[in-house]
Amino acid sequence: MKYRQLTKEQFEGLHQEFAHFLATQSIDVKEWNQIKTEKPEIAEEEMNIFSDIVWNDVLTKTKYIEHFSETSANLFKCDENQIHRIAIKINWDINLLEQKGFEWLMKNPMDNSVDIFKGSKSYTKDRNKEIFDLVEKGSTISKGEIYDYFSQLIG
């Protein structure tokens, strides 16, 4: 398995897609229920294959991810061959996880208490795997508005 199995909630949200996936393998509902009962290891493998397909599709389409903590933000732009990062550190008592703190940062990005660093690197392994690792560590997929805002500010 390349990534990780989808959660129960994710499988429920993708119920139609999973049913279609099983149908492409000529497995109907009756047979699927039988496989789950009599051959749970095969059911597990089918779920793993489907999970990898879903993750790979989502990650391939991912262009931006971000991670916020109380005093820092890491904004990433995920190109095909490189990942670009804007790291923001707040050097006073503010909480970016709260609306008030986040709004302060967006209104005062060039304040003396804000350090902003920018860098890029080539992927050291598979692009999607690196993005997946960041997501597993708490980053979320985003539309990139915050990255683009800070990218324009710092050039």
PDB file of C-alpha atoms in Angstrom:
ATOM      1  CA  MET A   1       0.000   0.000   0.000  1.00  0.00           C
ATOM      2  CA  LYS A   2       1.443   3.332  -1.061  1.00  0.00           C
ATOM      3  CA  TYR A   3      -0.531   5.640   1.241  1.00  0.00           C
ATOM      4  CA  ARG A   4      -3.013   4.571   3.913  1.00  0.00           C
ATOM      5  CA  GLN A   5      -6.467   3.121   3.891  1.00  0.00           C
ATOM      6  CA  LEU A   6      -9.258   5.652   3.815  1.00  0.00           C
ATOM      7  CA  THR A   7     -11.167   6.118   7.059  1.00  0.00           C
ATOM      8  CA  LYS A   8     -14.621   4.641   7.538  1.00  0.00           C
ATOM      9  CA  GLU A   9     -16.072   8.144   7.056  1.00  0.00           C
ATOM     10  CA  GLN A  10     -14.123   8.634   3.832  1.00  0.00           C
ATOM     11  CA  PHE A  11     -15.330   5.277   2.501  1.00  0.00           C
ATOM     12  CA  GLU A  12     -18.905   6.236   3.372  1.00  0.00           C
ATOM     13  CA  GLY A  13     -18.477   9.536   1.530  1.00  0.00           C
ATOM     14  CA  LEU A  14     -17.149   7.669  -1.500  1.00  0.00           C
ATOM     15  CA  HIS A  15     -19.729   4.888  -1.374  1.00  0.00           C
ATOM     16  CA  GLN A  16     -20.810   5.335  -5.017  1.00  0.00           C
ATOM     17  CA  GLU A  17     -17.213   5.474  -6.261  1.00  0.00           C
ATOM     18  CA  PHE A  18     -16.290   2.355  -4.290  1.00  0.00           C
ATOM     19  CA  ALA A  19     -19.311   0.498  -5.671  1.00  0.00           C
ATOM     20  CA  HIS A  20     -18.231   1.509  -9.179  1.00  0.00           C
ATOM     21  CA  PHE A  21     -14.661   0.376  -8.429  1.00  0.00           C
ATOM     22  CA  LEU A  22     -15.940  -3.042  -7.321  1.00  0.00           C
ATOM     23  CA  ALA A  23     -18.179  -3.236 -10.398  1.00  0.00           C
ATOM     24  CA  THR A  24     -15.151  -2.693 -12.658  1.00  0.00           C
ATOM     25  CA  GLN A  25     -13.785  -5.841 -11.055  1.00  0.00           C
ATOM     26  CA  SER A  26     -17.083  -7.690 -11.616  1.00  0.00           C
ATOM     27  CA  ILE A  27     -17.913  -7.709  -7.899  1.00  0.00           C
ATOM     28  CA  ASP A  28     -21.562  -7.001  -7.077  1.00  0.00           C
ATOM     29  CA  VAL A  29     -23.059  -6.200  -3.656  1.00  0.00           C
ATOM     30  CA  LYS A  30     -23.919  -9.822  -2.868  1.00  0.00           C
ATOM     31  CA  GLU A  31     -20.422 -11.011  -3.757  1.00  0.00           C
ATOM     32  CA  TRP A  32     -18.816  -8.115  -1.833  1.00  0.00           C
ATOM     33  CA  ASN A  33     -20.752  -9.039   1.315  1.00  0.00           C
ATOM     34  CA  GLN A  34     -19.670 -12.650   0.866  1.00  0.00           C
ATOM     35  CA  ILE A  35     -15.999 -11.621   0.403  1.00  0.00           C
ATOM     36  CA  LYS A  36     -16.126  -9.454   3.554  1.00  0.00           C
ATOM     37  CA  THR A  37     -17.456 -12.389   5.566  1.00  0.00           C
ATOM     38  CA  GLU A  38     -15.528 -15.319   4.092  1.00  0.00           C
ATOM     39  CA  LYS A  39     -12.303 -13.701   2.849  1.00  0.00           C
ATOM     40  CA  PRO A  40     -11.667 -10.556   4.916  1.00  0.00           C
ATOM     41  CA  GLU A  41      -8.056 -10.386   3.722  1.00  0.00           C
ATOM     42  CA  ILE A  42      -9.261 -10.017   0.108  1.00  0.00           C
ATOM     43  CA  ALA A  43     -11.796  -7.373   1.191  1.00  0.00           C
ATOM     44  CA  GLU A  44      -8.995  -5.528   2.967  1.00  0.00           C
ATOM     45  CA  GLU A  45      -6.814  -5.671  -0.153  1.00  0.00           C
ATOM     46  CA  GLU A  46      -9.629  -4.295  -2.346  1.00  0.00           C
ATOM     47  CA  MET A  47     -10.127  -1.447   0.129  1.00  0.00           C
ATOM     48  CA  ASN A  48      -6.375  -0.753   0.112  1.00  0.00           C
ATOM     49  CA  ILE A  49      -6.222  -0.656  -3.692  1.00  0.00           C
ATOM     50  CA  PHE A  50      -9.211   1.694  -3.832  1.00  0.00           C
ATOM     51  CA  SER A  51      -7.669   3.903  -1.122  1.00  0.00           C
ATOM     52  CA  ASP A  52      -4.428   4.218  -3.079  1.00  0.00           C
ATOM     53  CA  ILE A  53      -6.339   5.141  -6.242  1.00  0.00           C
ATOM     54  CA  VAL A  54      -8.311   7.847  -4.409  1.00  0.00           C
ATOM     55  CA  TRP A  55      -5.249   9.256  -2.603  1.00  0.00           C
ATOM     56  CA  ASN A  56      -3.205   9.272  -5.810  1.00  0.00           C
ATOM     57  CA  ASP A  57      -5.952  11.143  -7.656  1.00  0.00           C
ATOM     58  CA  VAL A  58      -6.391  13.725  -4.876  1.00  0.00           C
ATOM     59  CA  LEU A  59      -2.650  14.275  -4.434  1.00  0.00           C
ATOM     60  CA  THR A  60      -2.002  14.567  -8.179  1.00  0.00           C
ATOM     61  CA  LYS A  61      -4.567  17.403  -8.290  1.00  0.00           C
ATOM     62  CA  THR A  62      -3.162  19.114  -5.175  1.00  0.00           C
ATOM     63  CA  LYS A  63      -1.472  22.423  -5.926  1.00  0.00           C
ATOM     64  CA  TYR A  64      -1.328  24.014  -2.454  1.00  0.00           C
ATOM     65  CA  ILE A  65      -1.176  22.847   1.143  1.00  0.00           C
ATOM     66  CA  GLU A  66      -0.821  24.754   4.381  1.00  0.00           C
ATOM     67  CA  HIS A  67      -0.086  24.097   8.029  1.00  0.00           C
ATOM     68  CA  PHE A  68      -0.839  26.492  10.871  1.00  0.00           C
ATOM     69  CA  SER A  69       0.214  26.416  14.505  1.00  0.00           C
ATOM     70  CA  GLU A  70      -0.315  29.086  17.154  1.00  0.00           C
ATOM     71  CA  THR A  71       2.732  31.156  16.136  1.00  0.00           C
ATOM     72  CA  SER A  72       3.668  29.935  12.670  1.00  0.00           C
ATOM     73  CA  ALA A  73       2.330  29.126   9.240  1.00  0.00           C
ATOM     74  CA  ASN A  74       3.868  26.993   6.516  1.00  0.00           C
ATOM     75  CA  LEU A  75       2.401  27.579   3.070  1.00  0.00           C
ATOM     76  CA  PHE A  76       3.335  25.263   0.219  1.00  0.00           C
ATOM     77  CA  LYS A  77       2.901  25.451  -3.530  1.00  0.00           C
ATOM     78  CA  CYS A  78       3.280  22.011  -5.070  1.00  0.00           C
ATOM     79  CA  ASP A  79       4.550  22.201  -8.637  1.00  0.00           C
ATOM     80  CA  GLU A  80       5.316  19.147 -10.727  1.00  0.00           C
ATOM     81  CA  ASN A  81       9.042  18.989  -9.921  1.00  0.00           C
ATOM     82  CA  GLN A  82       9.482  21.355  -6.974  1.00  0.00           C
ATOM     83  CA  ILE A  83       7.750  22.327  -3.771  1.00  0.00           C
ATOM     84  CA  HIS A  84       7.863  25.982  -2.749  1.00  0.00           C
ATOM     85  CA  ARG A  85       7.492  27.027   0.875  1.00  0.00           C
ATOM     86  CA  ILE A  86       6.690  30.275   2.616  1.00  0.00           C
ATOM     87  CA  ALA A  87       7.374  30.005   6.341  1.00  0.00           C
ATOM     88  CA  ILE A  88       5.868  32.657   8.603  1.00  0.00           C
ATOM     89  CA  LYS A  89       6.837  33.043  12.256  1.00  0.00           C
ATOM     90  CA  ILE A  90       5.126  35.436  14.676  1.00  0.00           C
ATOM     91  CA  ASN A  91       7.422  36.659  17.439  1.00  0.00           C
ATOM     92  CA  TRP A  92       4.877  37.739  20.024  1.00  0.00           C
ATOM     93  CA  ASP A  93       1.867  36.351  21.829  1.00  0.00           C
ATOM     94  CA  ILE A  94      -0.652  35.781  19.062  1.00  0.00           C
ATOM     95  CA  ASN A  95      -2.588  32.676  18.127  1.00  0.00           C
ATOM     96  CA  LEU A  96      -2.929  32.056  14.381  1.00  0.00           C
ATOM     97  CA  LEU A  97      -5.332  29.208  15.099  1.00  0.00           C
ATOM     98  CA  GLU A  98      -7.883  31.757  16.287  1.00  0.00           C
ATOM     99  CA  GLN A  99      -9.768  34.000  13.851  1.00  0.00           C
ATOM    100  CA  LYS A 100      -8.552  37.162  15.603  1.00  0.00           C
ATOM    101  CA  GLY A 101      -4.895  36.132  15.331  1.00  0.00           C
ATOM    102  CA  PHE A 102      -5.198  35.065  11.709  1.00  0.00           C
ATOM    103  CA  GLU A 103      -6.923  38.324  10.770  1.00  0.00           C
ATOM    104  CA  TRP A 104      -4.167  40.292  12.542  1.00  0.00           C
ATOM    105  CA  LEU A 105      -1.535  38.515  10.417  1.00  0.00           C
ATOM    106  CA  MET A 106      -3.397  39.179   7.180  1.00  0.00           C
ATOM    107  CA  LYS A 107      -3.689  42.887   8.037  1.00  0.00           C
ATOM    108  CA  ASN A 108      -0.125  43.262   9.389  1.00  0.00           C
ATOM    109  CA  PRO A 109       2.058  40.917   7.304  1.00  0.00           C
ATOM    110  CA  MET A 110       5.019  43.300   7.287  1.00  0.00           C
ATOM    111  CA  ASP A 111       4.954  44.023  11.039  1.00  0.00           C
ATOM    112  CA  ASN A 112       8.361  43.838  12.782  1.00  0.00           C
ATOM    113  CA  SER A 113       7.141  40.839  14.793  1.00  0.00           C
ATOM    114  CA  VAL A 114       6.570  38.800  11.609  1.00  0.00           C
ATOM    115  CA  ASP A 115       9.424  36.855  10.018  1.00  0.00           C
ATOM    116  CA  ILE A 116       8.807  35.487   6.529  1.00  0.00           C
ATOM    117  CA  PHE A 117      11.122  33.067   4.728  1.00  0.00           C
ATOM    118  CA  LYS A 118      10.756  31.660   1.244  1.00  0.00           C
ATOM    119  CA  GLY A 119      12.420  28.622  -0.284  1.00  0.00           C
ATOM    120  CA  SER A 120      12.067  25.894  -2.881  1.00  0.00           C
ATOM    121  CA  LYS A 121      13.359  22.369  -3.273  1.00  0.00           C
ATOM    122  CA  SER A 122      13.060  19.497  -5.655  1.00  0.00           C
ATOM    123  CA  TYR A 123      11.155  16.477  -4.418  1.00  0.00           C
ATOM    124  CA  THR A 124      13.500  13.887  -2.933  1.00  0.00           C
ATOM    125  CA  LYS A 125      11.071  11.042  -3.559  1.00  0.00           C
ATOM    126  CA  ASP A 126       7.736  10.638  -5.273  1.00  0.00           C
ATOM    127  CA  ARG A 127       5.876  14.008  -5.425  1.00  0.00           C
ATOM    128  CA  ASN A 128       2.561  12.627  -4.234  1.00  0.00           C
ATOM    129  CA  LYS A 129       4.211  10.697  -1.405  1.00  0.00           C
ATOM    130  CA  GLU A 130       5.919  13.868  -0.112  1.00  0.00           C
ATOM    131  CA  ILE A 131       2.647  15.799  -0.216  1.00  0.00           C
ATOM    132  CA  PHE A 132       0.884  12.881   1.502  1.00  0.00           C
ATOM    133  CA  ASP A 133       3.512  12.898   4.277  1.00  0.00           C
ATOM    134  CA  LEU A 134       2.845  16.610   4.894  1.00  0.00           C
ATOM    135  CA  VAL A 135      -0.914  15.970   4.989  1.00  0.00           C
ATOM    136  CA  GLU A 136      -0.409  13.127   7.461  1.00  0.00           C
ATOM    137  CA  LYS A 137       1.593  15.525   9.663  1.00  0.00           C
ATOM    138  CA  GLY A 138      -1.336  17.943   9.840  1.00  0.00           C
ATOM    139  CA  SER A 139      -1.197  20.021   6.668  1.00  0.00           C
ATOM    140  CA  THR A 140      -4.417  20.639   4.787  1.00  0.00           C
ATOM    141  CA  ILE A 141      -5.035  20.959   1.076  1.00  0.00           C
ATOM    142  CA  SER A 142      -5.922  24.535   0.159  1.00  0.00           C
ATOM    143  CA  LYS A 143      -6.780  26.719  -2.822  1.00  0.00           C
ATOM    144  CA  GLY A 144      -3.602  28.746  -2.410  1.00  0.00           C
ATOM    145  CA  GLU A 145      -5.040  32.192  -1.689  1.00  0.00           C
ATOM    146  CA  ILE A 146      -2.889  32.697   1.407  1.00  0.00           C
ATOM    147  CA  TYR A 147       0.240  31.409  -0.354  1.00  0.00           C
ATOM    148  CA  ASP A 148      -0.366  33.722  -3.319  1.00  0.00           C
ATOM    149  CA  TYR A 149      -1.019  36.696  -1.005  1.00  0.00           C
ATOM    150  CA  PHE A 150       2.303  36.293   0.791  1.00  0.00           C
ATOM    151  CA  SER A 151       4.161  35.381  -2.403  1.00  0.00           C
ATOM    152  CA  GLN A 152       3.117  38.715  -3.962  1.00  0.00           C
ATOM    153  CA  LEU A 153       4.100  40.607  -0.806  1.00  0.00           C
ATOM    154  CA  ILE A 154       7.623  39.219  -0.623  1.00  0.00           C
ATOM    155  CA  GLY A 155       8.289  38.886  -4.346  1.00  0.00           C
TER     156      GLY A 155
END
